[in-house]
Amino acid sequence: MKQFEQAIVRIPCDRFPEGITPGSLGKADVASARKQHQAYIETLKACGVKVTVLEAENDFPDSCFVEDPAIVTDRVAIITRFGAASRSGETPLILPAITAVYGDHIETIQAPGTVEGGDICQVGEHFFIGLSLRTNDEGARQLGEILKKYGFTSSTIDIRKYKTVLHLKTGMSYLGNDTFIVMPEIMDEPELKKYTKLVVTPEESYAANCIRVNDFVIIPAGFTNAIAQVEGAGFKTLPLEMSEFRKQDGGLSCLSLRIPELHFASQ
Ligand code: CIR
């Protein structure tokens, strides 16, 4: 299945280890992060995706996490408004790359709304919007209106009660075939009732962030139980080493904007 045609990524910068919300896993190593990032790019290409690689931006340590400043669909792109104020400079930074693909088919989240792309999970024509410490109610409301205007539906999932879950997709990823991979905390979420759920073990919670790209599920390497579950459910996996991004609370989805074939409405 060809779901995604192209992707946008940005090289981790020299100041990558200075990003916000570093975890307890130690200081990230820039050279290793770049090596892992190169493997990520090659893997996207192996999945049949054309990859646009943006230059490193040293003023913004978290700027390789390109998923957060924009939401991309087949009919519109939405420039977000960061809940983390220190990352707000990343939205003008991503705009040229988005404009190159979407032209004027771009909408923007306005103050006081905040939305970060990591909180948005698309399932077909429906979007789950995570209410988090980064995405607020007003941001979710605006996003819901924009999505509706373009023919999508949406609903919210409040993850503020899960203290360790930064973004919605930190805790759940849609794999296709009505199947999610989820952290144990999220498995009973009413919004997900009708779906099949692969529940990762608490020790492997990082593997709840994976990405389905065309015929493959790209998944963090070393999470053997999660990989076995995903394979057992009939998906082909491509494991990738993610240690340096994990240290900065980033996962596989955060590292790219994945863009399907575009279908703009005639105006
Ligand atoms: C941050 O706290 O914003 C970055 N250190 C990590 C962002 C990860 N992005 C994502 O989950 N979409």
CSV table of C-alpha atoms and ligand atoms in Angstrom, one decimal:
chain,number,residue,atom,x,y,z
A,1,MET,CA,0.0,0.0,0.0
A,2,LYS,CA,1.5,3.4,-1.0
A,3,GLN,CA,0.3,5.7,1.8
A,4,PHE,CA,3.2,8.2,1.8
A,5,GLU,CA,4.9,9.7,-1.2
A,6,GLN,CA,7.4,12.0,0.5
A,7,ALA,CA,8.8,13.1,3.8
A,8,ILE,CA,10.6,16.1,5.3
A,9,VAL,CA,13.4,15.6,7.8
A,10,ARG,CA,16.0,17.9,9.4
A,11,ILE,CA,19.5,17.0,10.4
A,12,PRO,CA,20.2,17.1,14.2
A,13,CYS,CA,22.3,20.2,15.0
A,14,ASP,CA,25.4,20.5,17.1
A,15,ARG,CA,23.4,21.8,20.0
A,16,PHE,CA,21.0,18.8,19.8
A,17,PRO,CA,21.8,17.7,23.4
A,18,GLU,CA,20.6,21.1,24.7
A,19,GLY,CA,17.0,20.5,23.7
A,20,ILE,CA,14.2,20.6,26.2
A,21,THR,CA,12.8,17.7,28.3
A,22,PRO,CA,15.9,15.6,28.3
A,23,GLY,CA,15.2,12.3,30.1
A,24,SER,CA,17.3,10.4,32.6
A,25,LEU,CA,19.2,8.4,30.0
A,26,GLY,CA,22.3,10.7,29.8
A,27,LYS,CA,23.6,13.2,27.3
A,28,ALA,CA,22.9,12.6,23.7
A,29,ASP,CA,25.9,12.2,21.4
A,30,VAL,CA,25.6,14.4,18.2
A,31,ALA,CA,27.7,12.2,16.0
A,32,SER,CA,25.7,9.1,16.9
A,33,ALA,CA,22.4,11.0,16.5
A,34,ARG,CA,23.4,12.0,13.0
A,35,LYS,CA,24.4,8.4,12.2
A,36,GLN,CA,21.0,7.2,13.5
A,37,HIS,CA,19.3,10.0,11.6
A,38,GLN,CA,21.0,8.9,8.3
A,39,ALA,CA,19.8,5.4,8.8
A,40,TYR,CA,16.3,6.8,9.4
A,41,ILE,CA,16.5,8.6,6.0
A,42,GLU,CA,17.7,5.5,4.2
A,43,THR,CA,14.9,3.5,5.8
A,44,LEU,CA,12.2,6.0,4.7
A,45,LYS,CA,13.7,5.8,1.2
A,46,ALA,CA,13.6,1.9,1.3
A,47,CYS,CA,9.9,2.3,2.1
A,48,GLY,CA,9.5,4.1,-1.2
A,49,VAL,CA,9.4,7.7,0.1
A,50,LYS,CA,11.2,10.7,-1.5
A,51,VAL,CA,13.0,12.5,1.4
A,52,THR,CA,13.7,16.2,1.6
A,53,VAL,CA,16.5,16.7,4.0
A,54,LEU,CA,16.7,20.2,5.6
A,55,GLU,CA,19.9,21.6,7.0
A,56,ALA,CA,20.7,21.5,10.7
A,57,GLU,CA,19.6,24.7,12.5
A,58,ASN,CA,21.9,25.3,15.5
A,59,ASP,CA,19.7,28.0,17.0
A,60,PHE,CA,17.0,25.4,17.7
A,61,PRO,CA,18.3,22.3,19.5
A,62,ASP,CA,15.0,20.4,19.0
A,63,SER,CA,14.5,21.3,15.4
A,64,CYS,CA,15.2,17.8,14.0
A,65,PHE,CA,11.8,16.9,15.6
A,66,VAL,CA,10.0,18.3,12.5
A,67,GLU,CA,6.8,16.6,13.3
A,68,ASP,CA,5.9,19.2,15.9
A,69,PRO,CA,5.7,22.5,13.9
A,70,ALA,CA,3.3,21.2,11.2
A,71,ILE,CA,0.5,18.7,10.5
A,72,VAL,CA,0.4,17.4,7.0
A,73,THR,CA,-2.5,15.8,5.2
A,74,ASP,CA,-3.4,15.0,1.6
A,75,ARG,CA,-5.4,18.3,1.2
A,76,VAL,CA,-4.0,20.9,3.6
A,77,ALA,CA,-1.0,21.5,5.9
A,78,ILE,CA,-1.5,23.2,9.2
A,79,ILE,CA,1.3,25.2,10.9
A,80,THR,CA,1.0,24.6,14.6
A,81,ARG,CA,1.7,26.9,17.5
A,82,PHE,CA,4.1,25.4,20.1
A,83,GLY,CA,3.0,24.8,23.7
A,84,ALA,CA,6.7,24.8,24.5
A,85,ALA,CA,7.5,28.5,24.0
A,86,SER,CA,11.2,27.9,23.6
A,87,ARG,CA,10.5,26.0,20.4
A,88,SER,CA,8.2,28.6,18.8
A,89,GLY,CA,11.0,29.7,16.4
A,90,GLU,CA,10.7,26.4,14.7
A,91,THR,CA,7.4,27.2,12.9
A,92,PRO,CA,8.8,30.0,10.7
A,93,LEU,CA,11.7,27.6,10.1
A,94,ILE,CA,9.6,24.8,8.7
A,95,LEU,CA,7.3,27.1,6.6
A,96,PRO,CA,9.4,27.3,3.4
A,97,ALA,CA,9.6,23.5,3.2
A,98,ILE,CA,5.8,23.2,3.8
A,99,THR,CA,5.1,26.0,1.3
A,100,ALA,CA,7.2,24.3,-1.3
A,101,VAL,CA,4.8,21.3,-1.1
A,102,TYR,CA,1.5,22.9,-0.2
A,103,GLY,CA,1.6,26.3,-1.9
A,104,ASP,CA,-1.2,28.4,-0.3
A,105,HIS,CA,-3.0,25.3,1.0
A,106,ILE,CA,-1.8,26.1,4.5
A,107,GLU,CA,-3.7,27.0,7.6
A,108,THR,CA,-2.3,28.2,10.9
A,109,ILE,CA,-3.2,27.7,14.6
A,110,GLN,CA,-3.7,31.1,16.3
A,111,ALA,CA,-3.0,32.3,19.9
A,112,PRO,CA,-4.0,31.4,22.5
A,113,GLY,CA,-4.3,28.0,20.9
A,114,THR,CA,-1.4,25.6,21.1
A,115,VAL,CA,-0.9,22.4,19.2
A,116,GLU,CA,2.2,20.3,18.6
A,117,GLY,CA,2.2,17.7,15.8
A,118,GLY,CA,3.3,14.9,18.1
A,119,ASP,CA,-0.2,15.1,19.6
A,120,ILE,CA,-2.0,14.4,16.4
A,121,CYS,CA,-2.7,10.8,15.2
A,122,GLN,CA,-4.4,10.3,11.9
A,123,VAL,CA,-6.5,7.2,11.2
A,124,GLY,CA,-8.0,7.4,7.7
A,125,GLU,CA,-10.2,10.4,7.6
A,126,HIS,CA,-10.2,10.8,11.4
A,127,PHE,CA,-7.8,12.7,13.6
A,128,PHE,CA,-7.2,12.0,17.3
A,129,ILE,CA,-6.0,15.1,19.0
A,130,GLY,CA,-4.1,14.7,22.3
A,131,LEU,CA,-4.8,17.2,25.0
A,132,SER,CA,-1.4,17.5,26.7
A,133,LEU,CA,1.0,19.9,28.4
A,134,ARG,CA,1.7,21.1,24.8
A,135,THR,CA,-1.7,21.0,23.1
A,136,ASN,CA,-4.4,23.0,24.8
A,137,ASP,CA,-8.2,22.9,24.5
A,138,GLU,CA,-8.3,26.0,22.3
A,139,GLY,CA,-5.7,24.6,20.0
A,140,ALA,CA,-7.6,21.4,19.7
A,141,ARG,CA,-10.8,23.4,19.0
A,142,GLN,CA,-9.2,25.4,16.2
A,143,LEU,CA,-7.6,22.3,14.7
A,144,GLY,CA,-10.9,20.4,14.8
A,145,GLU,CA,-12.5,23.3,12.9
A,146,ILE,CA,-9.8,23.4,10.3
A,147,LEU,CA,-10.0,19.6,9.8
A,148,LYS,CA,-13.7,19.8,9.5
A,149,LYS,CA,-13.4,22.5,6.8
A,150,TYR,CA,-11.3,20.0,4.8
A,151,GLY,CA,-13.7,17.1,5.3
A,152,PHE,CA,-12.0,15.3,8.2
A,153,THR,CA,-13.4,14.3,11.5
A,154,SER,CA,-11.6,14.6,14.9
A,155,SER,CA,-11.9,13.8,18.6
A,156,THR,CA,-9.8,14.5,21.6
A,157,ILE,CA,-7.9,12.2,24.0
A,158,ASP,CA,-6.8,13.8,27.2
A,159,ILE,CA,-3.3,12.5,28.1
A,160,ARG,CA,-2.6,15.2,30.8
A,161,LYS,CA,-3.2,12.5,33.5
A,162,TYR,CA,-0.4,10.3,32.1
A,163,LYS,CA,2.6,12.1,33.6
A,164,THR,CA,5.2,10.3,31.6
A,165,VAL,CA,3.6,10.8,28.2
A,166,LEU,CA,4.9,13.9,26.4
A,167,HIS,CA,2.7,13.7,23.3
A,168,LEU,CA,-0.2,11.5,22.3
A,169,LYS,CA,1.9,9.6,19.8
A,170,THR,CA,4.5,9.0,22.6
A,171,GLY,CA,1.9,6.5,23.9
A,172,MET,CA,0.1,5.2,20.8
A,173,SER,CA,0.7,4.7,17.1
A,174,TYR,CA,-1.7,3.6,14.4
A,175,LEU,CA,-0.3,0.7,12.4
A,176,GLY,CA,-3.1,0.3,9.9
A,177,ASN,CA,-5.6,-2.6,9.7
A,178,ASP,CA,-7.6,-1.1,12.6
A,179,THR,CA,-4.6,-1.8,14.9
A,180,PHE,CA,-2.8,0.4,17.3
A,181,ILE,CA,0.3,-0.2,19.3
A,182,VAL,CA,-0.2,1.4,22.8
A,183,MET,CA,1.4,1.9,26.2
A,184,PRO,CA,-0.4,0.0,29.0
A,185,GLU,CA,-1.7,3.4,30.4
A,186,ILE,CA,-3.6,4.1,27.2
A,187,MET,CA,-5.0,0.7,26.4
A,188,ASP,CA,-8.4,1.4,28.1
A,189,GLU,CA,-8.9,4.7,26.4
A,190,PRO,CA,-12.6,4.8,25.3
A,191,GLU,CA,-11.8,6.5,22.0
A,192,LEU,CA,-9.8,3.4,21.0
A,193,LYS,CA,-12.4,0.8,22.1
A,194,LYS,CA,-13.2,-0.5,18.6
A,195,TYR,CA,-9.6,-1.1,17.6
A,196,THR,CA,-7.2,-4.0,18.0
A,197,LYS,CA,-4.5,-3.0,20.5
A,198,LEU,CA,-1.0,-4.4,20.8
A,199,VAL,CA,0.0,-3.4,24.3
A,200,VAL,CA,3.7,-2.9,24.9
A,201,THR,CA,5.2,-4.0,28.3
A,202,PRO,CA,6.0,-1.2,30.7
A,203,GLU,CA,9.7,-1.8,30.1
A,204,GLU,CA,9.2,-1.3,26.3
A,205,SER,CA,6.9,1.7,26.5
A,206,TYR,CA,9.2,3.6,24.1
A,207,ALA,CA,8.2,1.2,21.3
A,208,ALA,CA,4.6,2.6,21.4
A,209,ASN,CA,5.9,5.3,19.1
A,210,CYS,CA,6.5,3.6,15.7
A,211,ILE,CA,5.5,4.6,12.2
A,212,ARG,CA,3.7,2.8,9.5
A,213,VAL,CA,5.3,3.8,6.2
A,214,ASN,CA,3.8,2.1,3.2
A,215,ASP,CA,4.4,-1.6,3.5
A,216,PHE,CA,6.5,-1.4,6.7
A,217,VAL,CA,6.3,-0.5,10.4
A,218,ILE,CA,9.5,1.3,11.4
A,219,ILE,CA,10.0,0.5,15.1
A,220,PRO,CA,12.8,1.2,17.6
A,221,ALA,CA,15.4,-1.6,17.6
A,222,GLY,CA,15.9,-3.7,20.7
A,223,PHE,CA,12.3,-3.8,21.8
A,224,THR,CA,11.9,-7.5,21.2
A,225,ASN,CA,8.5,-8.1,22.7
A,226,ALA,CA,7.0,-5.2,20.8
A,227,ILE,CA,8.6,-6.2,17.6
A,228,ALA,CA,7.4,-9.8,18.0
A,229,GLN,CA,3.8,-8.5,18.7
A,230,VAL,CA,3.9,-6.3,15.6
A,231,GLU,CA,5.3,-9.1,13.4
A,232,GLY,CA,2.8,-11.5,14.9
A,233,ALA,CA,-0.1,-9.2,13.9
A,234,GLY,CA,1.1,-9.5,10.3
A,235,PHE,CA,3.2,-6.3,9.8
A,236,LYS,CA,6.7,-6.3,8.4
A,237,THR,CA,9.0,-4.4,10.7
A,238,LEU,CA,12.1,-2.4,10.1
A,239,PRO,CA,13.9,-1.8,13.4
A,240,LEU,CA,16.0,1.3,13.9
A,241,GLU,CA,18.5,2.3,16.6
A,242,MET,CA,17.0,5.4,18.3
A,243,SER,CA,19.1,5.7,21.5
A,244,GLU,CA,20.2,9.3,21.0
A,245,PHE,CA,16.7,10.6,20.2
A,246,ARG,CA,15.2,8.8,23.1
A,247,LYS,CA,17.5,10.7,25.4
A,248,GLN,CA,15.8,13.9,24.2
A,249,ASP,CA,12.3,12.4,24.6
A,250,GLY,CA,11.9,12.1,20.8
A,251,GLY,CA,10.7,9.1,18.9
A,252,LEU,CA,10.4,7.8,15.4
A,253,SER,CA,7.3,9.8,14.4
A,254,CYS,CA,8.9,13.1,15.6
A,255,LEU,CA,11.7,12.9,13.1
A,256,SER,CA,9.6,13.3,9.9
A,257,LEU,CA,6.6,14.9,8.3
A,258,ARG,CA,5.2,12.1,6.2
A,259,ILE,CA,3.2,13.4,3.2
A,260,PRO,CA,0.7,11.4,1.2
A,261,GLU,CA,-0.3,12.0,-2.5
A,262,LEU,CA,-1.9,15.5,-2.6
A,263,HIS,CA,-5.4,16.2,-3.6
A,264,PHE,CA,-6.1,19.9,-3.4
A,265,ALA,CA,-9.7,21.1,-3.8
A,266,SER,CA,-10.1,23.4,-6.9
A,267,GLN,CA,-10.7,27.0,-5.7
B,1,CIR,C1,10.5,18.4,23.2
B,1,CIR,O1,10.4,18.2,24.4
B,1,CIR,O2,9.8,19.1,22.6
B,1,CIR,C2,11.6,17.6,22.5
B,1,CIR,N1,12.7,17.4,23.3
B,1,CIR,C3,11.1,16.3,22.0
B,1,CIR,C4,10.0,16.4,21.0
B,1,CIR,C5,9.5,15.1,20.5
B,1,CIR,N2,8.5,15.2,19.5
B,1,CIR,C6,7.4,14.4,19.4
B,1,CIR,O3,7.2,13.6,20.2
B,1,CIR,N3,6.6,14.7,18.4
